mmCIF file of C-alpha atoms and ligand atoms in Angstrom:
data_model
loop_
_atom_site.group_PDB
_atom_site.id
_atom_site.type_symbol
_atom_site.label_atom_id
_atom_site.label_comp_id
_atom_site.label_asym_id
_atom_site.label_seq_id
_atom_site.Cartn_x
_atom_site.Cartn_y
_atom_site.Cartn_z
ATOM 1 C CA UNK Y 1006 271.758 257.130 235.085
ATOM 2 C CA UNK Y 1007 274.926 257.579 233.030
ATOM 3 C CA UNK Y 1008 275.268 260.533 230.758
ATOM 4 C CA UNK Y 1009 275.190 260.105 226.992
ATOM 5 C CA UNK Y 1010 278.155 262.141 225.775
ATOM 6 C CA UNK Y 1011 278.031 263.616 222.297
ATOM 7 C CA UNK Y 1012 280.991 265.198 220.479
ATOM 8 C CA UNK Y 1013 280.158 267.962 218.030
ATOM 9 C CA UNK Y 1014 282.421 269.647 215.506
ATOM 10 C CA UNK Y 1015 283.107 273.339 215.923
ATOM 11 C CA UNK Y 1016 282.198 275.348 212.838
ATOM 12 C CA UNK Y 1017 279.781 274.854 209.964
ATOM 13 C CA UNK Y 1018 278.885 271.241 210.650
ATOM 14 C CA UNK Y 1019 278.464 271.932 214.360
ATOM 15 C CA UNK Y 1020 275.944 274.646 213.530
ATOM 16 C CA UNK Y 1021 273.951 272.190 211.417
ATOM 17 C CA UNK Y 1022 274.176 269.576 214.147
ATOM 18 C CA UNK Y 1023 272.894 272.126 216.675
ATOM 19 C CA UNK Y 1024 269.836 272.769 214.460
ATOM 20 C CA UNK Y 1025 269.138 269.040 214.381
ATOM 21 C CA UNK Y 1026 269.495 268.705 218.171
ATOM 22 C CA UNK Y 1027 267.200 271.693 218.742
ATOM 23 C CA UNK Y 1028 264.632 270.258 216.341
ATOM 24 C CA UNK Y 1029 264.462 266.966 218.233
ATOM 25 C CA UNK Y 1030 264.351 268.712 221.602
ATOM 26 C CA UNK Y 1031 267.878 267.897 222.777
ATOM 27 C CA UNK Y 1032 269.733 271.144 222.239
ATOM 28 C CA UNK Y 1033 268.265 273.121 225.152
ATOM 29 C CA UNK Y 1034 271.473 273.208 227.161
ATOM 30 C CA UNK Y 1035 273.702 274.403 224.286
ATOM 31 C CA UNK Y 1036 274.525 278.087 223.909
ATOM 32 C CA UNK Y 1037 276.020 278.070 220.394
ATOM 33 C CA UNK Y 1038 277.494 281.561 220.411
ATOM 34 C CA UNK Y 1039 279.310 281.112 223.715
ATOM 35 C CA UNK Y 1040 282.973 280.127 224.050
ATOM 36 C CA UNK Y 1041 282.084 277.237 226.350
ATOM 37 C CA UNK Y 1042 283.220 273.807 225.181
ATOM 38 C CA UNK Y 1043 281.024 271.595 227.308
ATOM 39 C CA UNK Y 1044 277.282 271.732 227.908
ATOM 40 C CA UNK Y 1045 275.372 269.481 230.277
ATOM 41 C CA UNK Y 1046 271.663 268.758 230.115
ATOM 42 C CA UNK Y 1047 271.157 267.459 233.630
ATOM 43 C CA UNK Y 1048 267.499 266.699 233.155
ATOM 44 C CA UNK Y 1049 267.997 264.474 230.099
ATOM 45 C CA UNK Y 1050 271.449 263.299 231.207
ATOM 46 C CA UNK Y 1051 273.125 264.282 227.950
ATOM 47 C CA UNK Y 1052 276.338 266.238 227.639
ATOM 48 C CA UNK Y 1053 277.894 267.844 224.582
ATOM 49 C CA UNK Y 1054 281.486 268.725 223.852
ATOM 50 C CA UNK Y 1055 282.649 270.966 221.027
ATOM 51 C CA UNK Y 1056 285.948 269.927 219.469
ATOM 52 C CA UNK Y 1057 287.838 270.351 216.193
ATOM 53 C CA UNK Y 1058 286.147 268.290 213.464
ATOM 54 C CA UNK Y 1059 289.115 265.948 213.142
ATOM 55 C CA UNK Y 1060 289.054 265.300 216.902
ATOM 56 C CA UNK Y 1061 285.406 264.151 216.989
ATOM 57 C CA UNK Y 1062 286.436 260.692 215.780
ATOM 58 C CA UNK Y 1063 289.199 260.504 218.407
ATOM 59 C CA UNK Y 1064 286.784 261.326 221.238
ATOM 60 C CA UNK Y 1065 284.326 258.672 220.047
ATOM 61 C CA UNK Y 1066 287.029 256.086 219.380
ATOM 62 C CA UNK Y 1067 288.304 256.494 222.954
ATOM 63 C CA UNK Y 1068 284.821 256.269 224.429
ATOM 64 C CA UNK Y 1069 285.041 259.711 226.020
ATOM 65 C CA UNK Y 1070 282.126 260.525 223.738
ATOM 66 C CA UNK Y 1071 279.502 257.851 223.044
ATOM 67 C CA UNK Y 1072 278.332 259.564 219.887
ATOM 68 C CA UNK Y 1073 279.669 262.137 217.471
ATOM 69 C CA UNK Y 1074 278.471 264.135 214.514
ATOM 70 C CA UNK Y 1075 281.136 264.544 211.887
ATOM 71 C CA UNK Y 1076 281.709 264.733 208.129
ATOM 72 C CA UNK Y 1077 282.517 261.572 206.208
ATOM 73 C CA UNK Y 1078 285.690 263.379 205.077
ATOM 74 C CA UNK Y 1079 287.054 263.273 208.608
ATOM 75 C CA UNK Y 1080 286.094 259.608 209.073
ATOM 76 C CA UNK Y 1081 287.826 258.593 205.841
ATOM 77 C CA UNK Y 1082 290.935 260.547 206.696
ATOM 78 C CA UNK Y 1083 291.272 259.068 210.180
ATOM 79 C CA UNK Y 1084 292.350 255.498 210.840
ATOM 80 C CA UNK Y 1085 290.096 255.143 213.873
ATOM 81 C CA UNK Y 1086 287.503 252.421 214.141
ATOM 82 C CA UNK Y 1087 284.078 253.869 214.905
ATOM 83 C CA UNK Y 1088 280.622 252.678 214.066
ATOM 84 C CA UNK Y 1089 278.853 254.844 211.479
ATOM 85 C CA UNK Y 1090 275.234 254.508 212.469
ATOM 86 C CA UNK Y 1091 273.352 257.099 210.474
ATOM 87 C CA UNK Y 1092 273.744 259.293 207.428
ATOM 88 C CA UNK Y 1093 272.391 262.661 208.538
ATOM 89 C CA UNK Y 1094 271.965 264.066 205.030
ATOM 90 C CA UNK Y 1095 273.315 267.537 205.776
ATOM 91 C CA UNK Y 1096 276.830 268.825 205.156
ATOM 92 C CA UNK Y 1097 276.557 267.665 201.554
ATOM 93 C CA UNK Y 1098 279.630 268.372 199.457
ATOM 94 C CA UNK Y 1099 282.101 266.535 197.255
ATOM 95 C CA UNK Y 1100 285.759 265.791 197.016
ATOM 96 C CA UNK Y 1101 287.375 267.025 193.841
ATOM 97 C CA UNK Y 1102 290.722 267.441 192.183
ATOM 98 C CA UNK Y 1103 291.009 271.081 191.158
ATOM 99 C CA UNK Y 1104 293.550 273.416 189.674
ATOM 100 C CA UNK Y 1105 294.041 276.605 187.725
ATOM 101 C CA UNK Y 1106 291.266 277.123 185.179
ATOM 102 C CA UNK Y 1107 292.207 275.822 181.743
ATOM 103 C CA UNK Y 1108 295.504 274.332 182.975
ATOM 104 C CA UNK Y 1109 294.650 270.664 183.305
ATOM 105 C CA UNK Y 1110 297.831 269.414 181.701
ATOM 106 C CA UNK Y 1111 299.122 266.764 184.088
ATOM 107 C CA UNK Y 1112 300.354 263.471 182.695
ATOM 108 C CA UNK Y 1113 300.451 259.956 184.117
ATOM 109 C CA UNK Y 1114 304.223 259.559 183.915
ATOM 110 C CA UNK Y 1115 304.965 262.820 185.718
ATOM 111 C CA UNK Y 1116 304.853 263.265 189.466
ATOM 112 C CA UNK Y 1117 301.841 265.428 190.284
ATOM 113 C CA UNK Y 1118 302.202 267.780 193.245
ATOM 114 C CA UNK Y 1119 298.969 267.600 195.244
ATOM 115 C CA UNK Y 1120 298.202 270.090 198.024
ATOM 116 C CA UNK Y 1121 295.551 268.924 200.481
ATOM 117 C CA UNK Y 1122 294.276 268.749 204.029
ATOM 118 C CA UNK Y 1123 293.431 265.106 203.254
ATOM 119 C CA UNK Y 1124 296.641 263.194 202.430
ATOM 120 C CA UNK Y 1125 295.136 259.732 203.045
ATOM 121 C CA UNK Y 1126 292.142 260.334 200.782
ATOM 122 C CA UNK Y 1127 294.270 261.965 198.064
ATOM 123 C CA UNK Y 1128 296.883 259.207 198.138
ATOM 124 C CA UNK Y 1129 294.294 256.432 197.907
ATOM 125 C CA UNK Y 1130 292.541 258.138 194.997
ATOM 126 C CA UNK Y 1131 295.663 258.658 192.901
ATOM 127 C CA UNK Y 1132 297.132 255.245 193.808
ATOM 128 C CA UNK Y 1133 294.014 253.618 192.377
ATOM 129 C CA UNK Y 1134 294.441 255.619 189.173
ATOM 130 C CA UNK Y 1135 298.127 254.737 188.943
ATOM 131 C CA UNK Y 1136 299.125 258.411 189.102
ATOM 132 C CA UNK Y 1137 302.416 259.184 190.824
ATOM 133 C CA UNK Y 1138 302.052 262.076 193.257
ATOM 134 C CA UNK Y 1139 303.849 264.106 195.880
ATOM 135 C CA UNK Y 1140 301.604 265.193 198.729
ATOM 136 C CA UNK Y 1141 301.931 268.682 200.121
ATOM 137 C CA UNK Y 1142 300.026 268.635 203.400
ATOM 138 C CA UNK Y 1143 298.347 271.916 204.299
ATOM 139 C CA UNK Y 1144 295.934 272.755 207.089
ATOM 140 C CA UNK Y 1145 293.555 275.047 205.227
ATOM 141 C CA UNK Y 1146 293.209 277.591 202.401
ATOM 142 C CA UNK Y 1147 294.592 274.946 200.052
ATOM 143 C CA UNK Y 1148 293.217 276.844 197.039
ATOM 144 C CA UNK Y 1149 296.224 279.101 197.390
ATOM 145 C CA UNK Y 1150 298.756 276.358 196.618
ATOM 146 C CA UNK Y 1151 298.401 276.205 192.801
ATOM 147 C CA UNK Y 1152 298.241 279.994 192.610
ATOM 148 C CA UNK Y 1153 301.624 280.444 194.250
ATOM 149 C CA UNK Y 1154 303.224 277.448 192.515
ATOM 150 C CA UNK Y 1155 303.330 275.240 195.604
ATOM 151 C CA UNK Y 1156 301.348 272.481 193.869
ATOM 152 C CA UNK Y 1157 299.930 271.485 190.480
ATOM 153 C CA UNK Y 1158 296.514 270.584 191.845
ATOM 154 C CA UNK Y 1159 294.556 270.413 195.080
ATOM 155 C CA UNK Y 1160 292.342 267.719 196.544
ATOM 156 C CA UNK Y 1161 289.675 269.417 198.601
ATOM 157 C CA UNK Y 1162 286.000 269.689 199.429
ATOM 158 C CA UNK Y 1163 283.754 271.658 197.109
ATOM 159 C CA UNK Y 1164 280.354 272.756 198.300
ATOM 160 C CA UNK Y 1165 279.096 275.782 196.342
ATOM 161 C CA UNK Y 1166 282.237 276.094 194.221
ATOM 162 C CA UNK Y 1167 282.583 279.725 195.316
ATOM 163 C CA UNK Y 1168 286.063 279.349 196.777
ATOM 164 C CA UNK Y 1169 287.399 277.753 193.590
ATOM 165 C CA UNK Y 1170 285.749 280.403 191.432
ATOM 166 C CA UNK Y 1171 286.949 283.298 193.566
ATOM 167 C CA UNK Y 1172 290.509 282.061 193.105
ATOM 168 C CA UNK Y 1173 290.426 281.312 189.374
ATOM 169 C CA UNK Y 1174 290.390 277.539 189.876
ATOM 170 C CA UNK Y 1175 288.116 274.834 188.474
ATOM 171 C CA UNK Y 1176 287.260 271.206 189.150
ATOM 172 C CA UNK Y 1177 289.406 268.871 187.067
ATOM 173 C CA UNK Y 1178 287.908 265.625 188.397
ATOM 174 C CA UNK Y 1179 284.965 264.851 190.666
ATOM 175 C CA UNK Y 1180 285.995 262.249 193.214
ATOM 176 C CA UNK Y 1181 282.984 261.363 195.428
ATOM 177 C CA UNK Y 1182 280.237 262.969 197.486
ATOM 178 C CA UNK Y 1183 280.061 263.093 201.273
ATOM 179 C CA UNK Y 1184 277.617 264.058 204.046
ATOM 180 C CA UNK Y 1185 277.561 264.286 207.833
ATOM 181 C CA UNK Y 1186 277.359 261.045 209.811
ATOM 182 C CA UNK Y 1187 276.317 260.073 213.283
ATOM 183 C CA UNK Y 1188 279.089 257.896 214.662
ATOM 184 C CA UNK Y 1189 279.086 255.745 217.773
ATOM 185 C CA UNK Y 1190 281.611 254.124 220.053
ATOM 186 C CA UNK Y 1191 281.282 250.343 219.649
ATOM 187 C CA UNK Y 1192 281.199 249.617 223.381
ATOM 188 C CA UNK Y 1193 278.719 252.428 224.100
ATOM 189 C CA UNK Y 1194 276.453 251.038 221.414
ATOM 190 C CA UNK Y 1195 276.175 247.786 223.362
ATOM 191 C CA UNK Y 1196 275.987 249.210 226.878
ATOM 192 C CA UNK Y 1197 273.774 252.222 226.215
ATOM 193 C CA UNK Y 1198 271.811 250.534 223.445
ATOM 194 C CA UNK Y 1199 268.304 251.578 224.560
ATOM 195 C CA UNK Y 1200 269.010 255.276 224.890
ATOM 196 C CA UNK Y 1201 271.133 255.401 221.755
ATOM 197 C CA UNK Y 1202 268.463 253.623 219.685
ATOM 198 C CA UNK Y 1203 265.840 256.050 220.958
ATOM 199 C CA UNK Y 1204 268.013 258.949 219.910
ATOM 200 C CA UNK Y 1205 268.526 257.406 216.455
ATOM 201 C CA UNK Y 1206 264.774 256.942 216.092
ATOM 202 C CA UNK Y 1207 264.040 260.561 216.918
ATOM 203 C CA UNK Y 1208 266.673 261.722 214.404
ATOM 204 C CA UNK Y 1209 265.077 259.491 211.759
ATOM 205 C CA UNK Y 1210 261.716 261.103 212.465
ATOM 206 C CA UNK Y 1211 263.184 264.579 212.145
ATOM 207 C CA UNK Y 1212 261.773 266.162 209.025
ATOM 208 C CA UNK Y 1213 265.039 267.857 208.052
ATOM 209 C CA UNK Y 1214 266.537 264.419 207.599
ATOM 210 C CA UNK Y 1215 265.479 263.940 203.996
ATOM 211 C CA UNK Y 1216 266.199 267.415 202.634
HETATM 212 C C1 LIG N 2454 286.193 274.463 202.825
HETATM 213 C C2 LIG N 2454 286.887 273.672 201.735
HETATM 214 C C3 LIG N 2454 286.854 274.616 200.571
HETATM 215 C C4 LIG N 2454 285.541 275.354 200.769
HETATM 216 C C5 LIG N 2454 284.485 274.756 199.895
HETATM 217 O O1 LIG N 2454 287.117 275.334 203.401
HETATM 218 O O2 LIG N 2454 288.222 273.355 202.127
HETATM 219 O O3 LIG N 2454 287.924 275.518 200.638
HETATM 220 O O4 LIG N 2454 285.172 275.185 202.143
HETATM 221 O O5 LIG N 2454 283.270 275.480 199.975
HETATM 222 P P1 LIG N 2454 282.689 276.249 198.732
HETATM 223 O O6 LIG N 2454 282.738 275.320 197.545
HETATM 224 O O7 LIG N 2454 281.259 276.524 199.138
HETATM 225 O O8 LIG N 2454 283.457 277.496 198.496
HETATM 226 P P2 LIG N 2454 286.878 276.020 204.804
HETATM 227 O O9 LIG N 2454 286.068 277.250 204.615
HETATM 228 O O10 LIG N 2454 286.327 275.028 205.730
HETATM 229 O O11 LIG N 2454 288.312 276.525 205.272
HETATM 230 P P3 LIG N 2454 289.741 275.812 205.320
HETATM 231 O O12 LIG N 2454 289.912 274.967 204.091
HETATM 232 O O13 LIG N 2454 290.694 276.948 205.316
HETATM 233 O O14 LIG N 2454 289.820 275.005 206.560
HETATM 234 MG MG1 LIG N 2455 289.060 275.490 202.346
#
């Protein structure tokens, strides 16, 4: 029997995904605290790879992974074509435009400097509003940008709001909410349909699903 290959995101979302896999009896082979990147469950014929969140979609798109667990943020930002089969409910947070507290002074006819890890999402959002922007692409810690004068605002994920607060920033505009998704390679979905459907069913029965 072929393996079912699942790509998981390193970091916060990967930890949540691991809890889900454990709960449905599929995480036995994973040692989360180890530095290993690949885990094989020979008995159940499932293997797991840990990759950067933004690479999960690439692995699934190329069929190297049949399934992946990744945030909707990453899916929206990538231009890959994968099948989103299930909303997993965890990893809940929102996209927001934020900036220095009390300094929401930007105007439509001025070019707004937007620092973000998500240029595609930010561009689409402001295009739809008719706001001219200049994107400043960063790879993390974007909250710093307005503080040092690199940008006027940021477009980023907000979960608890602690990072914004700790840096004297506030939400200017809520954009939209996101969660973690189970994604599938389109060809795998056809050729490994039975095993993939079974896996989806057991996730749906998982009681953490609706929290
Ligand atoms: C994410 C996000 C925000 C923060 C939101 O950053 O980019 O900065 O978490 O969470 P909070 O509202 O609960 O504070 P992350 O820690 O992933 O680091 P990075 O942006 O540097 O990659
Ligand atoms: Mg951050």
